[in-house]
mmCIF file of C-alpha atoms in Angstrom:
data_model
loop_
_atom_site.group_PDB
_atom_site.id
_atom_site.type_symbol
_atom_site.label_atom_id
_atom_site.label_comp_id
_atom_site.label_asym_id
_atom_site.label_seq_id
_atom_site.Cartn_x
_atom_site.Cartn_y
_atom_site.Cartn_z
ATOM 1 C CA UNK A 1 6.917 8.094 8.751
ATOM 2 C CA UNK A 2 7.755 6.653 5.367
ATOM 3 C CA UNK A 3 4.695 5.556 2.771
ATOM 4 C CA UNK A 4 4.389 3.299 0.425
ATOM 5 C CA UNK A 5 1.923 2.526 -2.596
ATOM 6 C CA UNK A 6 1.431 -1.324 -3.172
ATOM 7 C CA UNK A 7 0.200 -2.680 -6.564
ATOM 8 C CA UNK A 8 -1.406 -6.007 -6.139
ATOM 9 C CA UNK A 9 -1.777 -5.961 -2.400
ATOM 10 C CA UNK A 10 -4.320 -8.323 -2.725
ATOM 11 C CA UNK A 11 -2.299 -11.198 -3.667
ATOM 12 C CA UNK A 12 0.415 -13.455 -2.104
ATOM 13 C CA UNK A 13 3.495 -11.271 -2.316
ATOM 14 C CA UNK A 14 1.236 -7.887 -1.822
ATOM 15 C CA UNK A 15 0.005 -9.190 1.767
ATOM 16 C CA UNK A 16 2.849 -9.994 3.061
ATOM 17 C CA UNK A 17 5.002 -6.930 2.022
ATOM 18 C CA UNK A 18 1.857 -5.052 3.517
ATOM 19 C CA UNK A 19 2.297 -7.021 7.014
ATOM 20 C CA UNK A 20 6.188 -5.974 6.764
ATOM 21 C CA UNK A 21 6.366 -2.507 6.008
ATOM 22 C CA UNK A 22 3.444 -1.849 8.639
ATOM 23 C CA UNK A 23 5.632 -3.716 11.319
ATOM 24 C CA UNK A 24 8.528 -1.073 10.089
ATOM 25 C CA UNK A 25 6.317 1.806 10.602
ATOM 26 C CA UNK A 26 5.231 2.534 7.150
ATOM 27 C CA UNK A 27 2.032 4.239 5.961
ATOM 28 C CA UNK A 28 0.712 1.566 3.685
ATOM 29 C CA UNK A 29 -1.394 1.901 0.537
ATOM 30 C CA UNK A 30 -2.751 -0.485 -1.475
ATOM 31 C CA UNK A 31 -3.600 0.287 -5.881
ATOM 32 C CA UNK A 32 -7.050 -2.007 -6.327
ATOM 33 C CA UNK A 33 -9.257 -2.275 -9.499
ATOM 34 C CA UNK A 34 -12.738 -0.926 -8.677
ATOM 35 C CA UNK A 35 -14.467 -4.034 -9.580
ATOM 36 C CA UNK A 36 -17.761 -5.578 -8.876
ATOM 37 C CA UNK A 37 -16.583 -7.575 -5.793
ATOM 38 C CA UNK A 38 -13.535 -7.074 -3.714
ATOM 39 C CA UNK A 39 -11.360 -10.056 -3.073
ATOM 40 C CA UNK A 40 -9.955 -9.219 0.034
ATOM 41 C CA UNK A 41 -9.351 -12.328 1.774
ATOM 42 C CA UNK A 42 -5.892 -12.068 2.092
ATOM 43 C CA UNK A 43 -5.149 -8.577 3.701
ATOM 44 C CA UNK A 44 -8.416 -8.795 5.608
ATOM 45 C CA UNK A 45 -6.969 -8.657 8.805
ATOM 46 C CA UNK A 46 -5.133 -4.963 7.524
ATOM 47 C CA UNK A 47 -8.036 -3.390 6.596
ATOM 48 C CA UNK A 48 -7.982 -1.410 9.378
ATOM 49 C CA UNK A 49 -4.170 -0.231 8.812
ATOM 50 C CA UNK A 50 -4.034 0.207 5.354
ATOM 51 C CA UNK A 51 -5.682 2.482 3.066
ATOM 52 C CA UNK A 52 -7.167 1.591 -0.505
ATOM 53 C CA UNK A 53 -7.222 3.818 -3.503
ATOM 54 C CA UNK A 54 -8.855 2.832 -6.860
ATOM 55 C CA UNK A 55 -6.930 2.799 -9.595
ATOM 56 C CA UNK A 56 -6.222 0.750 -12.712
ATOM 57 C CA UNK A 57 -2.765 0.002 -14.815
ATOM 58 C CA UNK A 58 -4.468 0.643 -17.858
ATOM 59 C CA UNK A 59 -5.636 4.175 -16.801
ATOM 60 C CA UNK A 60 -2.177 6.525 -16.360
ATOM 61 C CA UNK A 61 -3.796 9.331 -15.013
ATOM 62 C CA UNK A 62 -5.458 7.468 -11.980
ATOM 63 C CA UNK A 63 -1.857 5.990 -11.371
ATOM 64 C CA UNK A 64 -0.405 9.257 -11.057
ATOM 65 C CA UNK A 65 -3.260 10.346 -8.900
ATOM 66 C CA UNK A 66 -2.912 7.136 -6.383
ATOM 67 C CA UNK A 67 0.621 8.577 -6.645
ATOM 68 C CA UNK A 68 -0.011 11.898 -5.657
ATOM 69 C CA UNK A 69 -2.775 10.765 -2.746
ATOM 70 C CA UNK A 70 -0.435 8.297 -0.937
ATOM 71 C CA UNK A 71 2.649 11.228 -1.357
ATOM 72 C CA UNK A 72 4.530 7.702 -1.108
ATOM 73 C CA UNK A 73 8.374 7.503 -1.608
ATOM 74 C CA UNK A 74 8.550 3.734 -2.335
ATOM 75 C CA UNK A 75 6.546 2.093 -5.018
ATOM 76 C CA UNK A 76 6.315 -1.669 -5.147
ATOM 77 C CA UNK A 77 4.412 -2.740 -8.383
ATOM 78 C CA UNK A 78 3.475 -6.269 -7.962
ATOM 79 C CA UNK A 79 0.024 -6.267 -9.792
ATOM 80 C CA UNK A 80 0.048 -8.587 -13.076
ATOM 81 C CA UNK A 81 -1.458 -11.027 -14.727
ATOM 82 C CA UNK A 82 0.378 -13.737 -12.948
ATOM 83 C CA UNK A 83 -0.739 -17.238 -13.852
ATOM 84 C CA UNK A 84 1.461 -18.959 -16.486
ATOM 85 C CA UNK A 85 -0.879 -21.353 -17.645
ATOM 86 C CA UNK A 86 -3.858 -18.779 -18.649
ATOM 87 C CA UNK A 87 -1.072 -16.343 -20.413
ATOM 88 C CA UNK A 88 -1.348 -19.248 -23.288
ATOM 89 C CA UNK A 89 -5.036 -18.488 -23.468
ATOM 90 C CA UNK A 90 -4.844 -14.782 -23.149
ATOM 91 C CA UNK A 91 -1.519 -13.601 -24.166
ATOM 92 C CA UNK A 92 -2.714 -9.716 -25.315
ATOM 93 C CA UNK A 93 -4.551 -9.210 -21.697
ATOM 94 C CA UNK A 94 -1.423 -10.679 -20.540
ATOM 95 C CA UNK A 95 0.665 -7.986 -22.430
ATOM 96 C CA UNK A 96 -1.357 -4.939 -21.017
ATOM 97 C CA UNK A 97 -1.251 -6.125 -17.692
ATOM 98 C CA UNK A 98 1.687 -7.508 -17.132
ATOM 99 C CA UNK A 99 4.069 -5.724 -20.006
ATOM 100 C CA UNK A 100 2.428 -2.379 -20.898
ATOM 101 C CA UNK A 101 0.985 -1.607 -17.304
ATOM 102 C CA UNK A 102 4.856 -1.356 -15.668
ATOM 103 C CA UNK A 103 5.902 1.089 -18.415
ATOM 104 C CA UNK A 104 2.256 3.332 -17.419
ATOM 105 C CA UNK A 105 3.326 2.792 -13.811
ATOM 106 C CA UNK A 106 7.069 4.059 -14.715
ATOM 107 C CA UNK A 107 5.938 6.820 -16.040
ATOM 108 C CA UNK A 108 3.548 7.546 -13.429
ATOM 109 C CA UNK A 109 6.559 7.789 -11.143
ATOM 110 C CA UNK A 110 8.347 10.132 -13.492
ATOM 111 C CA UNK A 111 5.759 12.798 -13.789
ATOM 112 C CA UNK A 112 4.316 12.681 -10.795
ATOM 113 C CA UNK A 113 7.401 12.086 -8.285
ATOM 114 C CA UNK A 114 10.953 11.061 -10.105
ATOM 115 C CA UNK A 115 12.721 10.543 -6.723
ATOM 116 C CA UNK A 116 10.146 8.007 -5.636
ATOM 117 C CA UNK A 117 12.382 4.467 -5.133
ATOM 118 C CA UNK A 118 10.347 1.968 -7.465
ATOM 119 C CA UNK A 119 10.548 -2.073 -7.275
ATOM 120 C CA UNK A 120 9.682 -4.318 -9.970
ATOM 121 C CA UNK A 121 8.376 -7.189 -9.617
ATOM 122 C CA UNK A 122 10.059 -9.753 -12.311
ATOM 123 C CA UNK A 123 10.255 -13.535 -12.498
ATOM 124 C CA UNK A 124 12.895 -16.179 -13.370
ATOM 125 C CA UNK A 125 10.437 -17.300 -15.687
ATOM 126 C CA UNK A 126 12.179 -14.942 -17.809
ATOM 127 C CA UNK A 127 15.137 -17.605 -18.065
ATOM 128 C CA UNK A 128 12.445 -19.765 -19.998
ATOM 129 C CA UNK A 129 14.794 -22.258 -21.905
ATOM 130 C CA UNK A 130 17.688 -21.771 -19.329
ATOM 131 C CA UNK A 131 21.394 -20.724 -20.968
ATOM 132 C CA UNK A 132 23.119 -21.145 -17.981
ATOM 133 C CA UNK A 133 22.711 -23.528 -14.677
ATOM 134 C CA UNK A 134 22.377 -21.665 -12.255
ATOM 135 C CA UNK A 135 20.557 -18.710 -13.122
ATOM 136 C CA UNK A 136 22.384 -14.958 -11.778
ATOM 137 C CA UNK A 137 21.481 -11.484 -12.767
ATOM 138 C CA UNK A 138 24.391 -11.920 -16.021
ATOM 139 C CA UNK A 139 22.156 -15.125 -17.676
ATOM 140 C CA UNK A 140 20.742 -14.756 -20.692
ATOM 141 C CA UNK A 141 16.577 -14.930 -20.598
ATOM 142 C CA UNK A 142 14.670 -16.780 -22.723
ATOM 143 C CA UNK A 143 11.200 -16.694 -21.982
ATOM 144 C CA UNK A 144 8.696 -19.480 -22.894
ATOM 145 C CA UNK A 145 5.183 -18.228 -22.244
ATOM 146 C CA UNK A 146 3.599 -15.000 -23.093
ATOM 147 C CA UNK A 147 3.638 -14.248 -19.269
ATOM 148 C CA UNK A 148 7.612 -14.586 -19.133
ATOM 149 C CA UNK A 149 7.965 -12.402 -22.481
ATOM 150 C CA UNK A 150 5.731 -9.801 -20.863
ATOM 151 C CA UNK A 151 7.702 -9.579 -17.593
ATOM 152 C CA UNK A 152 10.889 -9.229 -19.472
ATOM 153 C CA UNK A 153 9.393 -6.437 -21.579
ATOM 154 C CA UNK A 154 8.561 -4.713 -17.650
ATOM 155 C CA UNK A 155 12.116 -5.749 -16.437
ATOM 156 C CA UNK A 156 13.918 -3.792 -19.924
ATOM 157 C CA UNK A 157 11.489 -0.961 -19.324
ATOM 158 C CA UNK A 158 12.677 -0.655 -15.544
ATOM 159 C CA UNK A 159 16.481 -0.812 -16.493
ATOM 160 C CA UNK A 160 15.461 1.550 -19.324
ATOM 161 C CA UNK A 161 14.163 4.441 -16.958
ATOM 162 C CA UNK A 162 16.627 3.734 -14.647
ATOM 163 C CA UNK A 163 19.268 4.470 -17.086
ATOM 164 C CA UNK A 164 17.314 7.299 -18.950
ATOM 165 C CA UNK A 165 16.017 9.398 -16.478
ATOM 166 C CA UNK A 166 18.093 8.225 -13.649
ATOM 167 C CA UNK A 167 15.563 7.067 -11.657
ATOM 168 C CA UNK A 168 15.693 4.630 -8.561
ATOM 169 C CA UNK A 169 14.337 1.603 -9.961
ATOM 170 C CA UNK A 170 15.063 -1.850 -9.737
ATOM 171 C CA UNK A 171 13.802 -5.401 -10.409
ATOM 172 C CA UNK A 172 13.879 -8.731 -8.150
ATOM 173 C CA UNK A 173 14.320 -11.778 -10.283
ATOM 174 C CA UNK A 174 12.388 -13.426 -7.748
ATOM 175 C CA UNK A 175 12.310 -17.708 -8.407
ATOM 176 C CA UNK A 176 8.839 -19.324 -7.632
ATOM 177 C CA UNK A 177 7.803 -18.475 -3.805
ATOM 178 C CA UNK A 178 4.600 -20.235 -2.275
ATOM 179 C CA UNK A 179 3.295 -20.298 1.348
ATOM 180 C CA UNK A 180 -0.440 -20.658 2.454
ATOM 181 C CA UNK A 181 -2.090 -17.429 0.729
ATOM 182 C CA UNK A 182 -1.111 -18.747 -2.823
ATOM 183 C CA UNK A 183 -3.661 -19.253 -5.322
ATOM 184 C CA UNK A 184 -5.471 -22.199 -5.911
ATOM 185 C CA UNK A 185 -4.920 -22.315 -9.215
ATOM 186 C CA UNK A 186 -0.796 -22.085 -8.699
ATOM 187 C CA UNK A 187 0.564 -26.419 -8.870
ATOM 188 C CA UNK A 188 1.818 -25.733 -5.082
ATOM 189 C CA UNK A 189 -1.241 -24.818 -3.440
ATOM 190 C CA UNK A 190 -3.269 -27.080 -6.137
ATOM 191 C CA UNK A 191 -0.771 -29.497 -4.524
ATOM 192 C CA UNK A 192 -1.288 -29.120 -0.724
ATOM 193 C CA UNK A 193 -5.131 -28.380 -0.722
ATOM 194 C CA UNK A 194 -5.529 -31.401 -3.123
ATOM 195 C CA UNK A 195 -3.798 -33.550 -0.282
ATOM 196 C CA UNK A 196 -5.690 -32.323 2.594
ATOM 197 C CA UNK A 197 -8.831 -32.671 0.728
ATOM 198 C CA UNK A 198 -7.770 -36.607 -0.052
ATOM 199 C CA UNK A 199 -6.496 -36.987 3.870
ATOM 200 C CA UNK A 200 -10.083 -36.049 5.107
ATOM 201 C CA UNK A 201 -11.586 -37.880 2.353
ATOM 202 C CA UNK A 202 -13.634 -34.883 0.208
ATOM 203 C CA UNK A 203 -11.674 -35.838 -3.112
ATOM 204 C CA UNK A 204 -10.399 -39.164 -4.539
ATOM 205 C CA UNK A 205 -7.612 -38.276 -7.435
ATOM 206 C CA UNK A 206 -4.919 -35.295 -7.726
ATOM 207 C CA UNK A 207 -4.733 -34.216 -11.395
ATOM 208 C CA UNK A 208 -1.577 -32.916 -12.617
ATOM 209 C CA UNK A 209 0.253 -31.597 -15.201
ATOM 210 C CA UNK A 210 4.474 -32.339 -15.912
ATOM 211 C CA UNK A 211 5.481 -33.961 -12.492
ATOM 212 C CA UNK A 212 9.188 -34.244 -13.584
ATOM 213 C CA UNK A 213 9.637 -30.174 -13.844
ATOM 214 C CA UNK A 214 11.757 -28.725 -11.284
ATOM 215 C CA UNK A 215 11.599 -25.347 -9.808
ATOM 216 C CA UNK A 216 13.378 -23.034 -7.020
ATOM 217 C CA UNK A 217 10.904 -22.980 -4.305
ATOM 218 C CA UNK A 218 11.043 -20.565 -1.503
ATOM 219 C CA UNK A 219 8.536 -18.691 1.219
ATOM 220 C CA UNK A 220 6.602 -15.803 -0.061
ATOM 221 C CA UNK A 221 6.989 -14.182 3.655
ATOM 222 C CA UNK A 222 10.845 -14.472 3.200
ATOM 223 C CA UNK A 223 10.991 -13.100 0.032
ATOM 224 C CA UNK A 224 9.072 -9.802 0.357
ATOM 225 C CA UNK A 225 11.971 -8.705 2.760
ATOM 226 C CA UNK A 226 14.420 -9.326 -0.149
ATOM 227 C CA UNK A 227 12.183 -6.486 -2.215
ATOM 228 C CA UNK A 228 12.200 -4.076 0.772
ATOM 229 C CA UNK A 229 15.899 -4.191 1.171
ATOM 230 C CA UNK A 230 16.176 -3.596 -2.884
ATOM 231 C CA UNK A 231 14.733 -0.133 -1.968
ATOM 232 C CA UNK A 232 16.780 0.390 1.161
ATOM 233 C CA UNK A 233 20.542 0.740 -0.857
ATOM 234 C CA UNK A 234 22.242 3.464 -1.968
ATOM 235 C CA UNK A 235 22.617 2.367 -5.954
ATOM 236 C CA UNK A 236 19.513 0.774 -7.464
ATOM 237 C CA UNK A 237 20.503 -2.778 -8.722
ATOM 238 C CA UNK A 238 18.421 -5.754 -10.091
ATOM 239 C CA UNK A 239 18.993 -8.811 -7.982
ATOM 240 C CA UNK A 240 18.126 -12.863 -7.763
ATOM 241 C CA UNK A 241 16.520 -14.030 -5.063
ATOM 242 C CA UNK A 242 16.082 -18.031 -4.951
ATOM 243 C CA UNK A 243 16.828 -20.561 -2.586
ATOM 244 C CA UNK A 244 19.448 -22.631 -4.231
ATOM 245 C CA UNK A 245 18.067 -25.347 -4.624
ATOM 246 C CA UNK A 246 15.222 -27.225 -6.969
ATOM 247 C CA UNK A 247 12.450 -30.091 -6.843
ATOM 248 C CA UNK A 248 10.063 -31.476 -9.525
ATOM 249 C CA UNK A 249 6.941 -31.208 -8.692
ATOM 250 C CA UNK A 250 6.916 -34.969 -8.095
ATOM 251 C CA UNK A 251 9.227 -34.353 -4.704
ATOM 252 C CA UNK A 252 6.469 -31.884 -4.118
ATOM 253 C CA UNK A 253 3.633 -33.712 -4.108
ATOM 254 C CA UNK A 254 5.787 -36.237 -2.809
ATOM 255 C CA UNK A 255 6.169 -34.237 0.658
ATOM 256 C CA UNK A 256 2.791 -32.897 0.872
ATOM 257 C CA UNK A 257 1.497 -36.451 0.621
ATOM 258 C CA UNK A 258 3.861 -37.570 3.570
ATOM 259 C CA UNK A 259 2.988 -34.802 5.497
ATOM 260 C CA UNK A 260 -0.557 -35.787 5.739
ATOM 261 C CA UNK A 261 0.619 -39.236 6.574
ATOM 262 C CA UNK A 262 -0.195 -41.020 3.284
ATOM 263 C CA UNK A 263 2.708 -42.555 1.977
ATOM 264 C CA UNK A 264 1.367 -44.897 -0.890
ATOM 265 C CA UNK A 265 0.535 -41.167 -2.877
ATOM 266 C CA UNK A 266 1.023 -42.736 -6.850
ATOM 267 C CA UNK A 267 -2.441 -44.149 -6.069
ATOM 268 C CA UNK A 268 -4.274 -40.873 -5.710
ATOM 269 C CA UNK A 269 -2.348 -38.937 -8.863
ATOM 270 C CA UNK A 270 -2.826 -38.823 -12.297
ATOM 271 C CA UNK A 271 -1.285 -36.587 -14.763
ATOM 272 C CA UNK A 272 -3.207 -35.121 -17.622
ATOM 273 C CA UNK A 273 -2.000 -33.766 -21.337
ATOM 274 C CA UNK A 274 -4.162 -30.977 -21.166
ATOM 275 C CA UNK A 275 -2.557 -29.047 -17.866
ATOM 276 C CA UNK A 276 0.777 -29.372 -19.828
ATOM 277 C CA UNK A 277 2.390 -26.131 -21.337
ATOM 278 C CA UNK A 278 2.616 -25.438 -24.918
ATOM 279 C CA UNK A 279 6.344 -25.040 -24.506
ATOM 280 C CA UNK A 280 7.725 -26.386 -20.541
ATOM 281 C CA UNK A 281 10.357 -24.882 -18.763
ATOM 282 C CA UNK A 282 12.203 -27.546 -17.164
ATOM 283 C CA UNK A 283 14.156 -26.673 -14.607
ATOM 284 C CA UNK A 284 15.048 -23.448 -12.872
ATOM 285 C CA UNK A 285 17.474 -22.919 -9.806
ATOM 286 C CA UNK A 286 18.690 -19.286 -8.823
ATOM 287 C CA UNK A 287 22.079 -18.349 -7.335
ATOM 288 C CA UNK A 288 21.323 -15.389 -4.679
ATOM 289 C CA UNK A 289 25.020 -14.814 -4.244
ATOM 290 C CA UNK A 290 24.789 -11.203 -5.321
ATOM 291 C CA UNK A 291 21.761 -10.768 -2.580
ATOM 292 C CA UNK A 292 23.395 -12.355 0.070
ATOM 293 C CA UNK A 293 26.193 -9.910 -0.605
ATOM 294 C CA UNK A 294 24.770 -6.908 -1.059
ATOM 295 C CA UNK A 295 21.716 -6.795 0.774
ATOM 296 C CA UNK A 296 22.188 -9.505 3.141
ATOM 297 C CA UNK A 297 19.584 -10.875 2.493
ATOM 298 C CA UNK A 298 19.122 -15.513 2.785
ATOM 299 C CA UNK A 299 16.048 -17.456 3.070
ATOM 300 C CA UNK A 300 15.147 -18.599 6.439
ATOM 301 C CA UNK A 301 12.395 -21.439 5.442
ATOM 302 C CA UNK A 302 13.483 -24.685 4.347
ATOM 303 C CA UNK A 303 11.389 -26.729 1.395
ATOM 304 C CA UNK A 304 10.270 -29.196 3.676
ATOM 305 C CA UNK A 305 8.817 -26.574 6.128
ATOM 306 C CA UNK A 306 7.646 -24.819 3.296
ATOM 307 C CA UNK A 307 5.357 -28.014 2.194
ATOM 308 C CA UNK A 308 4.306 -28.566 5.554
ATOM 309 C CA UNK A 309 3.101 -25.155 6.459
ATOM 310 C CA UNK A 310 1.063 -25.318 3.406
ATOM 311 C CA UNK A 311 -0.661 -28.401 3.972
ATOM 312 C CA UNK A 312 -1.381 -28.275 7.626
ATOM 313 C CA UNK A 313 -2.731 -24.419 6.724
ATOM 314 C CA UNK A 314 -5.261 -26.352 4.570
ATOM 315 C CA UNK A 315 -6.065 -28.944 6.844
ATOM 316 C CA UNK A 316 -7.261 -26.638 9.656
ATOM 317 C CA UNK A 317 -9.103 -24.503 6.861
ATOM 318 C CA UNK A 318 -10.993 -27.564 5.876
ATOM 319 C CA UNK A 319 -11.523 -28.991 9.072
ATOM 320 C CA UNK A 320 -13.129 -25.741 10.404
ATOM 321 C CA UNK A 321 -14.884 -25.803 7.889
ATOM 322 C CA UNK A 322 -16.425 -28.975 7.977
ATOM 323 C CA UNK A 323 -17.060 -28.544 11.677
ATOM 324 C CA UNK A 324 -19.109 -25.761 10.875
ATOM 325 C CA UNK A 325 -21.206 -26.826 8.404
ATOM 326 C CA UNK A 326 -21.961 -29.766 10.770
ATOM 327 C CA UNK A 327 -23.263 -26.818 13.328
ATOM 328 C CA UNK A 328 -25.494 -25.806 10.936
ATOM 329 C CA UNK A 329 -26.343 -29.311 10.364
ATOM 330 C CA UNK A 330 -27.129 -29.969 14.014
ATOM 331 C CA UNK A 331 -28.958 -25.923 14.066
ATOM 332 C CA UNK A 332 -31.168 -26.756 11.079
ATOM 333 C CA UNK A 333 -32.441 -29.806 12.685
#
């Protein structure tokens, strides 16, 4: 029975690869930082098939030693500091978690296991100020937050140990992915629980940033399969894995809005200067030619099922929980 160790299983990406690699028979671990609380909402319903080791990506030796406990051959580091937006505000925490922390973890691997397979987790905000429309593996980056300069420091270091020490290591270029888990503080899911809130009438206005920018969006659940099959090939190789195809965020909110059944949406939006970036990427669309090849690997969600899975997820969560606090209500009197 193969094992793997999962950094950041306790976001988006890291429940979802968690769900997959169980269903394929995997021993599954998941890196957490001992912290006061544990956020667990989103593997909850593993807890009783995974197991947890404390760690931290600014501590090497308790890498190695998550390494050595979970004796795991495949190492998907996904942990970061992931949100654009506060990489403006903190760009040195963003450099030792999201730069610094994947050379720690590559070394990790080296000393403690060299012939573990090891995926990194990039981002085609590394294409920042795009060269080249559409984006492959061969396009030039050229990052525009500290969160996209830090990933591409973690993508070099990955190509660098593969080519140094010959290790099995590889990167997905992976274009924005969203589904139902993503954070609230992410535009998509700012998007459809904004909406939902408006459709049952607990909020008034959406406030956004740039509606015009225009992003490859694809389903979380579709792309963790994409970094499995990175670690299932003979040759390690870095690959793009996008849909295609872009929106703004204006078709987004667009959709969401129509999915609720609200068509006159302008009314409930309004943009504000502050939730714009210091410097905007505009537009970003991946070609996944090289994926599809190789790996055969295509996404099966659409953009408009995309949006509505996302909204209607946030309906029900609201509704329930409006029912219940009318229980308690009704319980109280």
């Amino acid at each position: 029975m193969p094992s793997a160790l999962i950094t950041g299983i306790t976001g988006q990406d890291g429940s979802y690869l968690a769900e997959l690699l169980l269903d394929k028979g995997y021993t599954v671990y998941g890196m957490v930082r001992r912290a006061s609380t544990f956020n667990d909402s989103r593997i909850r319903h593993l807890l009783d098939r995974i197991q947890i080791l404390d760690a931290d990506l600014l501590d090497q030796l308790s890498l190695i030693q998550a390494l050595r406990q979970s004796n795991a051959s495949e190492v998907y580091n996904l942990a970061a500091m992931s949100f654009v937006g506060t990489s403006f505000q903190q760009p040195v925490a963003t450099g030792e978690y999201t730069a610094l922390s994947v050379a720690r973890m590559l070394e990790a691997v080296r000393l403690a296991d060299p012939s573990i397979r090891f995926y990194q987790a990039s981002t085609s905000e590394m294409f920042g100020k795009v060269q080249a429309t559409p984006q492959t593996e061969s396009t030039p980056f050229y990052p525009r937050s500290p969160y996209g300069v830090a990933k591409l420091y973690g993508h070099w270091m990955t190509i660098n140990f593969r080519e140094s020490y010959g290790m099995f290591a590889c990167s997905g270029i992976l274009f924005n992915h969203e589904s139902p888990r993503r954070g609230v503080e992410f535009v998509t899911r700012k998007i459809s629980l904004g909406v939902a809130r408006i459709a049952l009438g607990l909020q008034k206005k959406l406030t956004l940033g740039n509606l015009d920018a225009q992003r490859d969006w694809g389903f979380a659940g579709d792309y963790v399969e994409a970094m499995w099959l990175m670690l299932q090939q003979g040759q390690p190789e870095d690959y793009v894995i996008a849909t295609g195809h872009t929106h703004s965020v204006r078709e987004f909110v667009a959709a969401a809005f129509a999915v609720a059944g609200i068509t006159d949406w302008e009314e409930y939006v309004e943009t504000a200067p502050h939730l714009l970036r210091p410097a905007e990427v505009d537009r970003l669309i991946g070609d996944a030619s090289k994926a599809k090849r190789q790996l055969g690997w295509s996404p099966r969600v659409s953009f408009d099922e995309l949006v509505r899975m996302m909204v209607e997820s946030d309906l029900r969560a609201l509704e329930q929980e409006m029912r219940g606090e009318t229980d308690a209500q009704h319980e109280r009197r």
